[in-house]
Short mmCIF file of C-alpha atoms in Angstrom, two decimals:
data_model
loop_
_atom_site.label_atom_id
_atom_site.label_comp_id
_atom_site.label_asym_id
_atom_site.label_seq_id
_atom_site.Cartn_x
_atom_site.Cartn_y
_atom_site.Cartn_z
CA MET A 88 -24.90 19.12 15.84
CA SER A 89 -22.51 16.29 14.96
CA ILE A 90 -21.48 15.45 11.38
CA PRO A 91 -19.93 11.95 10.91
CA ILE A 92 -17.07 13.14 8.70
CA LYS A 93 -14.59 10.43 9.73
CA ALA A 94 -17.16 7.63 9.42
CA SER A 95 -18.16 8.89 5.97
CA LEU A 96 -14.54 8.98 4.79
CA GLU A 97 -13.95 5.46 6.05
CA ARG A 98 -16.87 4.13 4.00
CA VAL A 99 -14.83 4.96 0.91
CA PRO A 100 -12.03 2.41 0.24
CA GLY A 101 -8.86 4.26 1.14
CA GLY A 102 -11.05 7.30 1.74
CA MET A 103 -8.91 8.89 4.44
CA MET A 104 -6.21 9.37 1.82
CA LEU A 105 -8.13 9.40 -1.46
CA VAL A 106 -10.71 12.05 -0.55
CA PRO A 107 -8.11 14.62 0.63
CA LEU A 108 -6.05 13.75 -2.46
CA LEU A 109 -9.06 14.50 -4.66
CA VAL A 110 -9.74 17.77 -2.80
CA GLY A 111 -6.15 18.86 -3.33
CA ALA A 112 -6.30 17.90 -7.01
CA VAL A 113 -9.54 19.87 -7.55
CA ILE A 114 -8.06 22.97 -5.89
CA ASN A 115 -4.88 22.67 -7.97
CA THR A 116 -6.87 22.16 -11.18
CA VAL A 117 -9.04 25.22 -10.54
CA HIS A 118 -6.16 27.43 -9.37
CA SER A 119 -2.66 25.95 -9.44
CA GLY A 120 -1.13 28.77 -7.39
CA THR A 121 -3.35 28.46 -4.32
CA GLY A 122 -0.53 27.34 -2.03
CA ASP A 123 1.78 30.12 -3.19
CA PHE A 124 -1.03 32.67 -2.82
CA PHE A 125 -1.50 31.94 0.89
CA GLY A 126 2.09 31.00 1.67
CA SER A 127 3.25 30.33 5.25
CA PHE A 128 1.73 27.27 6.93
CA THR A 129 -1.12 26.97 4.41
CA GLY A 130 1.37 26.93 1.55
CA ALA A 131 3.37 24.27 3.37
CA LEU A 132 0.31 22.01 3.45
CA PHE A 133 0.19 22.16 -0.34
CA SER A 134 3.88 21.44 -0.87
CA GLY A 135 4.99 19.36 2.11
CA ALA A 136 4.16 15.83 0.95
CA LEU A 137 7.71 14.48 1.30
CA THR A 138 8.18 15.92 4.79
CA ILE A 139 4.87 14.49 5.99
CA LEU A 140 5.74 11.12 4.43
CA ALA A 141 9.11 11.09 6.21
CA VAL A 142 7.26 11.44 9.53
CA PHE A 143 4.74 8.81 8.42
CA TYR A 144 7.44 6.21 7.71
CA VAL A 145 9.19 6.78 11.04
CA CYS A 146 5.87 6.18 12.80
CA MET A 147 5.06 3.19 10.58
CA GLY A 148 8.48 1.65 11.26
CA ALA A 149 7.86 1.85 15.01
CA THR A 150 4.93 -0.57 14.63
CA ILE A 151 7.14 -3.31 13.11
CA GLU A 152 8.22 -5.83 15.74
CA LEU A 153 11.47 -7.67 15.03
CA ARG A 154 10.49 -10.48 17.40
CA THR A 155 8.53 -12.90 15.24
CA THR A 156 7.80 -16.62 15.38
CA PRO A 157 9.25 -19.04 12.79
CA TYR A 158 5.81 -19.41 11.20
CA ILE A 159 5.45 -15.66 10.76
CA LEU A 160 8.93 -15.47 9.27
CA LYS A 161 8.10 -18.30 6.90
CA LYS A 162 4.65 -17.12 5.80
CA GLY A 163 5.23 -13.37 5.85
CA GLY A 164 8.69 -13.68 4.33
CA ALA A 165 7.47 -15.88 1.49
CA LEU A 166 4.58 -13.58 0.61
CA LEU A 167 6.88 -10.54 0.80
CA ILE A 168 9.57 -12.07 -1.42
CA VAL A 169 7.09 -13.37 -3.99
CA LYS A 170 5.20 -10.09 -4.28
CA ALA A 171 8.44 -8.13 -4.63
CA GLY A 172 9.67 -10.71 -7.13
CA ILE A 173 6.53 -10.29 -9.23
CA ALA A 174 7.14 -6.55 -9.39
CA VAL A 175 10.75 -7.09 -10.47
CA VAL A 176 9.82 -9.51 -13.27
CA ILE A 177 7.00 -7.33 -14.58
CA GLY A 178 9.17 -4.22 -14.19
CA ILE A 179 11.86 -5.82 -16.38
CA VAL A 180 9.34 -6.82 -19.06
CA VAL A 181 7.37 -3.55 -19.12
CA GLY A 182 10.48 -1.42 -18.70
CA HIS A 183 11.98 -3.02 -21.80
CA PHE A 184 9.13 -1.60 -23.90
CA LEU A 185 8.22 1.62 -22.07
CA GLY A 186 11.41 2.77 -20.38
CA GLU A 187 10.97 5.54 -17.79
CA ALA A 188 8.48 7.72 -19.69
CA PRO A 189 4.71 7.22 -19.71
CA VAL A 190 2.74 6.28 -22.81
CA ASN A 191 1.86 9.56 -24.53
CA GLY A 192 -1.07 8.62 -26.76
CA GLY A 193 -3.89 6.18 -27.33
CA ILE A 194 -6.05 4.38 -24.80
CA PHE A 195 -3.00 3.60 -22.66
CA ALA A 196 -1.91 7.22 -22.38
CA GLY A 197 -0.44 7.80 -18.92
CA ILE A 198 0.48 4.22 -18.07
CA SER A 199 4.12 3.77 -17.11
CA THR A 200 6.53 1.27 -15.60
CA LEU A 201 6.55 3.43 -12.47
CA ALA A 202 2.75 3.17 -12.06
CA ILE A 203 2.70 -0.61 -12.53
CA VAL A 204 5.62 -1.32 -10.20
CA ALA A 205 4.32 1.04 -7.47
CA ALA A 206 0.86 -0.58 -7.59
CA LEU A 207 2.32 -4.07 -7.27
CA ASN A 208 4.89 -3.40 -4.57
CA ASP A 209 2.77 -2.58 -1.51
CA THR A 210 0.01 -4.62 0.16
CA ASN A 211 -3.05 -3.17 1.88
CA GLY A 212 -2.19 -4.21 5.45
CA GLY A 213 -5.41 -3.01 7.07
CA LEU A 214 -7.47 -4.98 4.55
CA TYR A 215 -5.25 -8.06 4.86
CA MET A 216 -5.51 -8.12 8.66
CA ALA A 217 -9.26 -7.52 8.58
CA LEU A 218 -9.80 -10.42 6.16
CA MET A 219 -7.50 -12.76 8.06
CA GLY A 220 -9.16 -11.73 11.30
CA GLN A 221 -12.50 -12.82 9.86
CA PHE A 222 -11.55 -15.84 7.76
CA GLY A 223 -8.01 -16.89 8.75
CA LYS A 224 -5.81 -17.86 11.64
CA PRO A 225 -4.15 -15.56 14.18
CA LYS A 226 -0.68 -16.48 12.97
CA ASP A 227 -1.66 -15.65 9.38
CA THR A 228 -2.85 -12.25 10.57
CA ALA A 229 0.46 -11.66 12.36
CA ALA A 230 2.38 -12.56 9.18
CA TYR A 231 1.80 -9.01 8.02
CA SER A 232 4.35 -7.85 10.60
CA LEU A 233 7.02 -8.91 8.10
CA MET A 234 5.10 -8.01 4.94
CA SER A 235 4.87 -4.40 6.14
CA LEU A 236 8.52 -3.97 5.11
CA GLU A 237 7.03 -3.29 1.66
CA SER A 238 6.01 0.16 2.90
CA GLY A 239 7.71 3.10 1.24
CA PRO A 240 9.52 3.70 -2.04
CA PHE A 241 12.59 1.52 -1.35
CA LEU A 242 11.39 -1.65 -3.13
CA THR A 243 10.07 0.35 -6.06
CA MET A 244 13.42 2.11 -6.48
CA VAL A 245 15.26 -1.21 -6.29
CA THR A 246 12.83 -2.78 -8.77
CA LEU A 247 13.29 0.02 -11.30
CA GLY A 248 17.05 -0.32 -10.98
CA VAL A 249 16.95 -4.11 -11.40
CA ALA A 250 14.69 -3.64 -14.43
CA GLY A 251 17.55 -1.79 -16.13
CA LEU A 252 15.91 1.64 -15.98
CA SER A 253 17.42 4.78 -14.47
CA ALA A 254 18.87 3.71 -11.14
CA PHE A 255 19.35 5.61 -7.90
CA PRO A 256 22.59 6.30 -6.00
CA TRP A 257 23.10 4.32 -2.81
CA GLN A 258 22.57 7.43 -0.70
CA THR A 259 19.07 7.85 -2.17
CA LEU A 260 18.21 4.18 -1.62
CA LEU A 261 19.42 4.39 1.97
CA GLY A 262 17.50 7.63 2.47
CA ALA A 263 14.33 5.96 1.20
CA ILE A 264 14.42 3.27 3.89
CA LEU A 265 16.19 5.12 6.72
CA PRO A 266 13.05 6.69 8.29
CA LEU A 267 11.42 3.24 8.45
CA VAL A 268 14.57 1.75 10.01
CA VAL A 269 14.83 4.55 12.57
CA GLY A 270 11.21 3.96 13.53
CA MET A 271 11.80 0.21 13.83
CA ILE A 272 14.76 0.81 16.15
CA LEU A 273 12.80 3.19 18.38
CA GLY A 274 9.74 0.95 18.50
CA ASN A 275 11.69 -2.19 19.33
CA LEU A 276 13.85 -0.51 21.97
CA ASP A 277 10.89 1.02 23.77
CA PRO A 278 7.29 -0.28 23.66
CA ASP A 279 6.10 3.13 24.86
CA MET A 280 7.67 4.72 21.77
CA ARG A 281 5.97 2.09 19.62
CA ARG A 282 2.59 3.03 21.01
CA PHE A 283 3.34 6.76 20.89
CA LEU A 284 4.58 6.81 17.29
CA GLY A 285 2.18 4.14 16.06
CA ALA A 286 -0.79 6.23 17.11
CA ALA A 287 0.33 8.95 14.68
CA VAL A 288 0.26 6.72 11.60
CA PRO A 289 -3.41 7.27 10.67
CA VAL A 290 -3.17 10.99 11.53
CA CYS A 291 -0.54 11.60 8.83
CA ILE A 292 -2.56 9.99 6.05
CA PRO A 293 -5.04 12.73 5.07
CA PHE A 294 -2.29 15.35 5.20
CA PHE A 295 0.08 13.64 2.78
CA GLY A 296 -2.94 12.69 0.66
CA PHE A 297 -3.92 16.36 0.33
CA ALA A 298 -0.35 17.44 -0.38
CA LEU A 299 0.01 14.82 -3.11
CA GLY A 300 -3.31 15.84 -4.66
CA SER A 301 -2.29 19.49 -4.74
CA GLY A 302 0.36 18.59 -7.30
CA ILE A 303 -2.07 16.87 -9.67
CA ASP A 304 -3.91 18.51 -12.55
CA LEU A 305 -7.08 16.51 -13.17
CA GLY A 306 -7.18 17.80 -16.74
CA THR A 307 -4.12 15.71 -17.61
CA VAL A 308 -5.37 12.45 -16.13
CA TRP A 309 -8.82 12.03 -17.64
CA THR A 310 -7.93 8.54 -18.89
CA ALA A 311 -7.09 7.33 -15.38
CA GLY A 312 -10.59 5.91 -14.86
CA LEU A 313 -10.37 3.04 -17.34
CA LEU A 314 -6.62 2.68 -16.96
CA GLY A 315 -6.92 2.67 -13.18
CA LEU A 316 -9.58 -0.03 -13.37
CA GLY A 317 -7.34 -2.07 -15.65
CA LEU A 318 -4.31 -1.58 -13.38
CA GLY A 319 -6.33 -2.64 -10.33
CA LEU A 320 -7.56 -5.78 -12.09
CA PHE A 321 -4.02 -6.51 -13.24
CA VAL A 322 -2.68 -6.25 -9.68
CA LEU A 323 -5.52 -8.39 -8.36
CA ILE A 324 -5.10 -11.16 -10.93
CA VAL A 325 -1.29 -11.29 -11.01
CA SER A 326 -0.74 -10.85 -7.26
CA GLY A 327 -3.71 -13.02 -6.31
CA SER A 328 -2.73 -15.98 -8.46
CA THR A 329 0.97 -16.02 -7.53
CA LEU A 330 0.45 -15.38 -3.81
CA PHE A 331 -2.34 -17.97 -3.72
CA ALA A 332 0.01 -20.54 -5.26
CA THR A 333 2.77 -19.55 -2.81
CA ASP A 334 0.53 -20.06 0.21
CA LYS A 335 -0.62 -23.43 -1.12
CA LEU A 336 3.00 -24.51 -1.58
CA LEU A 337 3.66 -23.57 2.05
CA GLY A 338 0.86 -25.90 3.15
CA GLY A 339 -1.80 -23.23 3.57
CA ASN A 340 -5.27 -23.05 2.08
CA GLY A 341 -4.56 -20.03 -0.14
CA LEU A 342 -6.63 -17.48 1.78
CA PRO A 343 -3.67 -15.35 2.95
CA GLY A 344 -2.44 -15.13 -0.63
CA LEU A 345 -5.78 -13.85 -1.90
CA ALA A 346 -6.11 -11.42 1.02
CA ALA A 347 -2.72 -9.89 0.12
CA ALA A 348 -3.65 -9.23 -3.54
CA SER A 349 -4.17 -5.50 -3.15
CA THR A 350 -2.51 -2.09 -3.40
CA ALA A 351 -1.84 -0.07 -0.26
CA GLY A 352 -3.09 3.50 -0.01
CA ASN A 353 0.34 4.90 0.75
CA ALA A 354 1.58 3.36 -2.52
CA ALA A 355 0.01 6.39 -4.22
CA ALA A 356 2.73 8.48 -2.60
CA VAL A 357 5.56 6.45 -4.14
CA PRO A 358 5.60 7.98 -7.67
CA ALA A 359 6.12 11.48 -6.27
CA ILE A 360 8.93 10.29 -4.00
CA VAL A 361 10.61 8.43 -6.84
CA ALA A 362 10.37 11.48 -9.13
CA ALA A 363 11.86 13.68 -6.39
CA ALA A 364 14.79 11.27 -6.09
CA ASN A 365 15.33 10.92 -9.85
CA PRO A 366 13.87 13.63 -12.14
CA VAL A 367 13.81 11.26 -15.12
CA TYR A 368 10.55 9.86 -13.68
CA LYS A 369 8.94 13.29 -13.28
CA ALA A 370 6.92 13.02 -16.49
CA ALA A 371 5.31 9.80 -15.27
CA ALA A 372 4.75 10.73 -11.62
CA ASP A 373 1.50 12.74 -11.71
CA LYS A 374 -0.45 10.27 -13.82
CA ALA A 375 1.10 7.34 -11.95
CA THR A 376 -0.19 8.79 -8.67
CA VAL A 377 -3.76 8.83 -9.95
CA LEU A 378 -3.47 5.38 -11.53
CA VAL A 379 -2.11 3.86 -8.33
CA ALA A 380 -4.86 5.57 -6.32
CA ALA A 381 -7.42 4.03 -8.66
CA SER A 382 -5.80 0.62 -8.17
CA VAL A 383 -6.17 1.14 -4.41
CA VAL A 384 -9.93 1.55 -4.80
CA VAL A 385 -10.38 -1.35 -7.25
CA THR A 386 -8.38 -3.85 -5.21
CA SER A 387 -9.94 -2.68 -1.93
CA LEU A 388 -13.40 -3.41 -3.33
CA LEU A 389 -12.66 -6.71 -5.09
CA THR A 390 -10.11 -8.41 -2.81
CA PRO A 391 -12.64 -8.92 0.06
CA VAL A 392 -15.22 -10.29 -2.37
CA ILE A 393 -12.83 -12.85 -3.87
CA THR A 394 -11.45 -13.85 -0.47
CA ALA A 395 -14.94 -14.31 0.99
CA MET A 396 -16.09 -16.35 -2.02
CA TYR A 397 -13.10 -18.67 -1.73
CA HIS A 398 -13.64 -19.01 2.02
CA ARG A 399 -17.23 -20.11 1.39
CA ARG A 400 -15.97 -22.64 -1.16
CA LEU A 401 -13.49 -24.06 1.34
CA LYS A 402 -16.20 -24.25 3.98
CA ARG A 403 -18.56 -26.13 1.65
CA ALA A 404 -15.81 -28.55 0.63
CA ASP A 405 -14.77 -29.33 4.22
CA PRO A 406 -17.39 -28.20 6.77
CA GLU A 407 -15.63 -30.01 9.65
CA ALA A 408 -12.47 -27.99 9.14
CA PHE A 409 -14.46 -24.80 9.73
CA ALA A 410 -16.73 -26.09 12.47
CA GLY A 411 -17.07 -23.47 15.17
CA ASP A 412 -15.32 -20.98 12.92
CA VAL A 413 -14.76 -17.70 14.79
CA PRO A 414 -12.82 -14.59 13.89
CA ALA A 415 -9.10 -15.12 14.30
CA SER A 416 -8.84 -12.07 16.49
CA THR A 417 -10.85 -13.77 19.22
CA SER A 418 -9.82 -17.41 18.87
CA GLU A 419 -6.44 -17.08 20.58
CA PRO A 420 -4.12 -14.29 21.66
CA THR A 421 -1.63 -12.99 19.15
CA PRO A 422 0.86 -10.14 19.25
CA PRO A 423 -0.43 -7.06 17.43
CA PRO A 424 0.92 -7.18 13.87
CA ALA A 425 2.72 -4.27 12.32
CA GLY A 426 0.48 -1.64 10.82
CA THR A 427 -2.23 -2.19 13.42
CA ALA A 428 -2.46 1.56 13.81
CA ALA A 429 -3.37 1.69 10.14
CA THR A 430 -6.46 -0.49 10.33
CA ASP A 431 -8.70 2.47 9.78
CA GLY A 432 -8.60 1.25 6.23
CA THR A 433 -6.36 3.91 4.77
CA ALA A 434 -2.73 3.61 5.71
CA HIS A 435 -2.39 0.37 3.86
CA GLN A 436 -5.31 0.51 1.56
#
């Protein structure tokens, strides 16, 4: 008898991370000492999120190719800079009112600068490449090879520091990006290492998802549903509009900008990493993790709909421009963009 567990998980947006995260959260809510009770390797699964994430970022870095064309540098670099810039501006504004702590009461209880910045700072690469493969051009798909530098907590830490909130020492900032850099060096020096390490990217996802969930008490995040929906819509609207305008200014049709208006699945890991690096964010981390995870789901569901609707509009307005339209992945050869190993819909969802 065969049970399609993997296929079922992949039907859920970000399911390979979100479902294990939910399982871990349920176990922790029912009995918070489960990991300590079993100890040994089982206990390590409950408490080893940071270690697993360190391995994940080394493997992710190996998929990033430094050799890129001028177009990829232009398009990917512009989208990366603009999205990071959005997070900085919003972080400054929100941080002025909220500081490092989450809102403690009312309908916005649990929202924090950390949650908002983390949700904005990382793009769903698997979703972006899938949408560009269907509606865009090969070179637009490959632009994600530069955008994948968003991965990890580094940009979020920098953003919080720029926003005037509690900053991080240079050693911590370097430590946040070092695993990614080490992976990039290994992957670019040896293509065999790129393939070897890249294959491990999707394998790490459910494990760090479970470990993150095991630190969450669902009883304290009951407002995350509505807040998570609102955060996802906020990311979609703010990122979508600014990235759309950026792509249009670069001479594009706006599709890549809309396709990048999402939150990556591994962004849900960022609050815990930030709190580990600076305890002042500890109060916000648990609720921020759930809120960011909710944003992952919302943007994963709505970004494809909006991108497809706009593509149909472009096609109606100029049918000749889309005559013989075929998926970008088959129209011409293109080097595999970074994060290809994550196209199971989780690593960057």
